[in-house]
């Protein structure tokens, strides 16, 4: 069978293919190892890691909705020490790239995590200034262009690996936010994180999530995500990792045509733990069907 070149480059790091996991939907990959070979993924993007362990928000913190789900996990994580001891050695068994999503309540906390990762063998950092489920840090940084630039600049000063900044869709216009991240020194951008949503149990007359609101993800948000990737790709020159409701190879192709270099699969992993592999195969099939030899030929290649 004819081979296609699926390799992409994010800030100097070469990935075998454009498909990654979306942070928060894949842990550090341990639960998925029995379903897929992690070496087949372009990269594993791990759940957000903070400077100390966080226990997350009270339950219930997951709810199904039409075309997706809500989560209010609140960045539960074991803290950077445990992550370095347990998760990096686990992931190093595989021939894939490691991207660490960084969580924090303050600029100092973000920097602590990034400094701790400085001498480890990970490939890229993803700064999470877009989680809607925490009171401090997260989305409160990500919705203000001034703060986005400042936090990016401070983190970039101490980062030894290239820095991706993950953007929130919960803004009126994502373009000034994206530009602020790039001005602050972001080497790449990932978008979108979840949309703030709410579900009510009408029989109990109470919000379904203990935290009342949560992040909405899944196929229903894909048109919003594709639109934002397109807008940001027209406005900045750094690589974009597109995500938001990717379930199939065809979905991923939409993001690449909108201007994304890489794509991340999130909520689909919960419905089908082999979803990432199917997305890789779907992209390959599309390239073959339409006669493209190289995935790079497809990026932003919109005809209208
Ligand atoms: C969470 O843990 O609350 C979700 C992570 C995120 O939205 O960044």
Coordinates of C-alpha atoms and ligand atoms in Angstrom, one line a residue:
X1 CA 0.0 0.0 0.0
X2 CA 1.2 3.5 -0.8
X3 CA 2.6 5.3 2.3
X4 CA 1.7 8.9 3.2
X5 CA 3.9 11.1 5.3
X6 CA 2.1 11.9 8.5
X7 CA 5.0 13.6 10.4
X8 CA 4.5 17.1 11.9
X9 CA 6.7 19.5 13.7
X10 CA 5.6 21.5 16.8
X11 CA 8.2 24.1 17.8
X12 CA 11.1 21.9 16.7
X13 CA 9.7 18.6 18.1
X14 CA 8.9 16.1 15.4
X15 CA 5.8 13.9 15.9
X16 CA 5.3 10.7 13.9
X17 CA 1.7 11.7 13.2
X18 CA -0.6 14.7 14.2
X19 CA -2.8 12.8 16.6
X20 CA -2.5 13.4 20.4
X21 CA -4.7 12.9 23.4
X22 CA -6.4 15.9 24.9
X23 CA -5.3 16.7 28.4
X24 CA -7.6 15.4 31.1
X25 CA -9.2 12.6 29.0
X26 CA -6.3 10.1 29.1
X27 CA -4.6 10.4 32.5
X28 CA -1.0 9.6 31.8
X29 CA -2.1 6.8 29.5
X30 CA -1.9 3.9 32.0
X31 CA -5.6 3.0 31.7
X32 CA -5.4 2.9 27.9
X33 CA -2.3 0.7 27.5
X34 CA -4.4 -2.4 27.4
X35 CA -6.5 -1.1 24.5
X36 CA -4.0 0.6 22.3
X37 CA -0.2 0.8 21.7
X38 CA 0.7 4.3 23.0
X39 CA 3.7 4.2 20.6
X40 CA 1.3 4.7 17.7
X41 CA 0.2 8.1 19.0
X42 CA 1.9 11.4 17.9
X43 CA 2.0 12.4 21.5
X44 CA 0.4 11.8 24.8
X45 CA -0.8 15.0 26.5
X46 CA -1.2 14.2 30.2
X47 CA -3.8 15.4 32.7
X48 CA -2.9 18.8 34.2
X49 CA -0.1 18.6 36.9
X50 CA 0.3 21.1 39.7
X51 CA 3.1 21.8 42.1
X52 CA 1.3 19.9 44.9
X53 CA -1.4 17.2 44.9
X54 CA -4.9 18.5 44.3
X55 CA -8.0 16.5 45.2
X56 CA -10.3 18.2 42.7
X57 CA -13.9 19.2 43.1
X58 CA -16.7 17.3 45.0
X59 CA -18.8 14.7 43.1
X60 CA -20.9 14.4 41.0
X61 CA -18.4 16.0 38.6
X62 CA -19.3 14.3 35.3
X63 CA -22.7 14.5 33.4
X64 CA -23.7 13.3 30.0
X65 CA -25.5 15.7 27.7
X66 CA -26.8 15.6 24.1
X67 CA -23.8 15.4 21.9
X68 CA -21.2 15.5 24.7
X69 CA -20.6 15.7 28.4
X70 CA -19.9 18.1 31.2
X71 CA -17.0 17.8 33.7
X72 CA -16.1 19.7 36.8
X73 CA -13.1 17.6 37.8
X74 CA -11.2 20.5 39.1
X75 CA -7.7 19.4 38.0
X76 CA -7.3 16.5 40.4
X77 CA -3.7 15.4 40.2
X78 CA -1.0 13.7 42.2
X79 CA 1.4 16.7 42.2
X80 CA 4.6 17.1 40.2
X81 CA 6.9 15.0 42.5
X82 CA 4.7 11.9 42.1
X83 CA 4.2 12.6 38.4
X84 CA 8.0 12.7 37.8
X85 CA 8.5 9.6 39.8
X86 CA 5.7 7.4 38.4
X87 CA 4.3 8.8 35.1
X88 CA 7.4 9.9 33.2
X89 CA 9.1 6.5 33.5
X90 CA 5.8 4.8 32.5
X91 CA 5.5 7.0 29.4
X92 CA 9.2 6.6 28.5
X93 CA 8.5 2.9 27.7
X94 CA 6.7 4.1 24.6
X95 CA 8.0 5.6 21.4
X96 CA 5.8 8.7 21.5
X97 CA 6.2 12.3 22.5
X98 CA 5.3 13.5 26.0
X99 CA 3.5 16.8 26.5
X100 CA 2.8 17.8 30.1
X101 CA -0.2 20.0 30.8
X102 CA 0.7 22.5 33.6
X103 CA -1.9 23.6 36.2
X104 CA -1.5 26.3 38.8
X105 CA -3.4 28.8 41.0
X106 CA -0.7 31.5 40.6
X107 CA 2.1 32.4 38.2
X108 CA 4.6 31.1 40.9
X109 CA 2.9 27.7 41.0
X110 CA 3.0 27.4 37.2
X111 CA 6.7 28.3 37.3
X112 CA 7.4 25.7 40.0
X113 CA 6.0 22.9 37.9
X114 CA 7.9 24.0 34.8
X115 CA 11.1 24.3 36.7
X116 CA 10.7 20.8 38.2
X117 CA 10.3 19.5 34.7
X118 CA 13.3 21.3 33.4
X119 CA 15.7 18.4 33.7
X120 CA 13.3 15.6 32.8
X121 CA 13.0 13.9 29.5
X122 CA 9.7 15.3 28.4
X123 CA 9.2 17.0 25.0
X124 CA 6.8 19.9 25.3
X125 CA 4.9 21.9 28.0
X126 CA 1.2 22.8 27.7
X127 CA 0.3 25.8 29.9
X128 CA -3.3 25.3 31.1
X129 CA -4.8 28.8 31.5
X130 CA -8.2 27.6 30.4
X131 CA -9.7 25.2 32.9
X132 CA -13.2 26.5 33.8
X133 CA -13.5 24.4 36.9
X134 CA -11.1 26.1 39.4
X135 CA -11.6 29.5 41.2
X136 CA -7.9 30.6 40.9
X137 CA -5.6 30.1 37.9
X138 CA -7.1 28.4 34.9
X139 CA -9.7 30.4 33.1
X140 CA -9.2 33.6 35.2
X141 CA -5.8 34.0 33.5
X142 CA -7.0 32.8 30.1
X143 CA -9.7 35.3 29.5
X144 CA -7.7 38.5 29.9
X145 CA -5.1 39.3 27.2
X146 CA -2.9 41.2 29.6
X147 CA -2.8 38.3 32.1
X148 CA -2.3 35.8 29.2
X149 CA 0.8 37.7 28.0
X150 CA 2.2 38.1 31.5
X151 CA 1.8 34.5 32.7
X152 CA 3.2 33.2 29.4
X153 CA 6.2 35.5 29.6
X154 CA 7.0 34.4 33.2
X155 CA 6.6 30.7 32.4
X156 CA 8.6 31.1 29.2
X157 CA 11.5 32.6 31.3
X158 CA 11.9 29.3 33.2
X159 CA 10.9 26.8 30.6
X160 CA 13.5 24.5 29.2
X161 CA 11.1 22.8 26.8
X162 CA 9.0 24.5 24.1
X163 CA 5.8 26.1 25.4
X164 CA 2.3 25.5 24.1
X165 CA -0.4 27.7 25.6
X166 CA -3.9 26.1 25.8
X167 CA -6.7 28.6 25.2
X168 CA -10.3 28.8 26.4
X169 CA -13.3 29.4 24.1
X170 CA -15.1 31.2 27.0
X171 CA -14.3 34.7 25.6
X172 CA -15.9 37.1 23.2
X173 CA -13.0 37.1 20.7
X174 CA -10.3 34.4 20.9
X175 CA -7.9 36.3 18.5
X176 CA -6.6 38.9 20.9
X177 CA -6.0 36.1 23.5
X178 CA -4.1 34.1 21.0
X179 CA -2.0 37.1 19.9
X180 CA -1.3 37.9 23.6
X181 CA 0.0 34.3 24.2
X182 CA 2.3 34.5 21.2
X183 CA 3.5 38.0 22.3
X184 CA 4.3 36.5 25.7
X185 CA 6.5 33.8 24.0
X186 CA 4.2 30.9 23.3
X187 CA 5.9 28.5 20.8
X188 CA 2.5 26.9 19.9
X189 CA -1.2 27.2 20.8
X190 CA -3.7 24.5 21.6
X191 CA -7.4 25.2 21.4
X192 CA -10.1 24.8 22.4
X193 CA -10.6 23.8 26.1
X194 CA -14.2 23.2 27.2
X195 CA -17.2 25.6 27.0
X196 CA -18.7 26.5 30.3
X197 CA -22.1 24.7 30.6
X198 CA -24.7 23.6 33.1
X199 CA -27.3 20.8 33.4
X200 CA -30.2 20.8 35.8
X201 CA -32.0 17.8 37.3
X202 CA -35.6 19.0 37.0
X203 CA -37.0 16.3 39.4
X204 CA -34.6 17.4 42.2
X205 CA -34.6 21.0 40.9
X206 CA -30.8 21.0 41.5
X207 CA -27.8 21.4 39.2
X208 CA -26.5 17.9 38.3
X209 CA -22.8 18.8 39.0
X210 CA -21.9 19.5 42.6
X211 CA -19.9 22.5 41.3
X212 CA -23.1 23.7 39.5
X213 CA -21.3 24.4 36.2
X214 CA -18.7 22.5 34.2
X215 CA -16.8 22.2 31.0
X216 CA -18.8 21.1 28.0
X217 CA -16.9 18.8 25.5
X218 CA -17.7 16.3 22.8
X219 CA -19.0 16.4 19.2
X220 CA -21.5 19.1 19.8
X221 CA -18.8 21.7 20.3
X222 CA -16.8 20.8 17.1
X223 CA -18.2 23.7 14.9
X224 CA -17.2 26.2 17.5
X225 CA -13.7 24.7 17.8
X226 CA -13.2 24.6 14.1
X227 CA -14.3 28.2 13.7
X228 CA -11.9 29.3 16.5
X229 CA -8.9 27.3 15.0
X230 CA -9.6 29.0 11.7
X231 CA -9.7 32.5 13.2
X232 CA -6.5 31.9 15.2
X233 CA -4.7 30.3 12.3
X234 CA -5.4 33.4 10.2
X235 CA -4.0 35.7 13.0
X236 CA -0.8 34.0 14.3
X237 CA 2.3 32.3 12.9
X238 CA 2.9 29.5 15.5
X239 CA 1.6 25.9 15.1
X240 CA -1.9 25.2 16.4
X241 CA -3.1 22.0 18.0
X242 CA -6.8 21.8 17.3
X243 CA -9.3 20.0 19.5
X244 CA -13.0 20.0 20.4
X245 CA -15.3 17.1 19.6
X246 CA -13.0 15.1 17.3
X247 CA -14.5 11.6 17.0
X248 CA -13.3 10.5 13.6
X249 CA -10.5 11.0 11.0
X250 CA -12.9 13.2 9.0
X251 CA -13.4 15.5 12.1
X252 CA -9.6 15.8 12.4
X253 CA -9.3 16.7 8.7
X254 CA -11.7 19.6 9.3
X255 CA -9.3 21.0 12.0
X256 CA -6.3 20.6 9.7
X257 CA -8.1 22.3 6.8
X258 CA -8.9 25.1 9.3
X259 CA -5.2 25.6 9.9
X260 CA -4.2 23.1 12.7
X261 CA -0.9 21.4 12.5
X262 CA -1.8 18.8 15.1
X263 CA -5.1 17.5 16.6
X264 CA -6.1 16.1 20.0
X265 CA -8.8 13.6 20.7
X266 CA -10.5 14.0 24.1
X267 CA -14.1 13.0 25.0
X268 CA -14.1 10.3 22.3
X269 CA -11.6 8.3 24.4
X270 CA -14.3 7.8 27.0
X271 CA -16.7 6.4 24.5
X272 CA -14.1 4.3 22.6
X273 CA -10.6 3.8 24.1
X274 CA -9.3 3.0 20.6
X275 CA -10.6 6.3 19.1
X276 CA -7.1 7.9 18.7
X277 CA -6.0 5.0 16.5
X278 CA -9.1 5.2 14.4
X279 CA -8.5 8.9 13.9
X280 CA -5.0 8.2 12.7
X281 CA -6.2 5.6 10.3
X282 CA -9.0 7.9 9.1
X283 CA -6.6 10.8 8.3
X284 CA -4.3 8.3 6.4
X285 CA -7.2 7.1 4.4
X286 CA -8.3 10.6 3.5
X287 CA -4.8 11.6 2.3
X288 CA -4.7 8.5 0.1
X289 CA -8.1 9.0 -1.2
X290 CA -7.5 12.6 -2.3
X291 CA -3.9 11.9 -3.5
X292 CA -1.9 13.9 -0.8
X293 CA 1.5 12.4 0.0
X294 CA 2.2 14.7 2.9
X295 CA -0.1 15.9 5.7
X296 CA 1.6 19.3 5.5
X297 CA 0.0 19.8 2.1
X298 CA -3.4 19.8 3.8
X299 CA -2.9 22.3 6.5
X300 CA -5.1 25.4 5.9
X301 CA -5.7 24.2 2.3
X302 CA -9.3 25.5 2.2
X303 CA -10.6 26.1 -1.3
X304 CA -13.3 28.6 -0.4
Ligands
LIG1 C1 -10.6 19.7 35.0 O1 -9.8 18.9 35.6 O2 -11.4 20.3 35.7 C2 -10.6 19.8 33.5 C3 -9.3 20.2 33.0 C4 -9.4 21.4 32.1 O3 -10.5 21.8 31.7 O4 -8.4 22.0 31.7

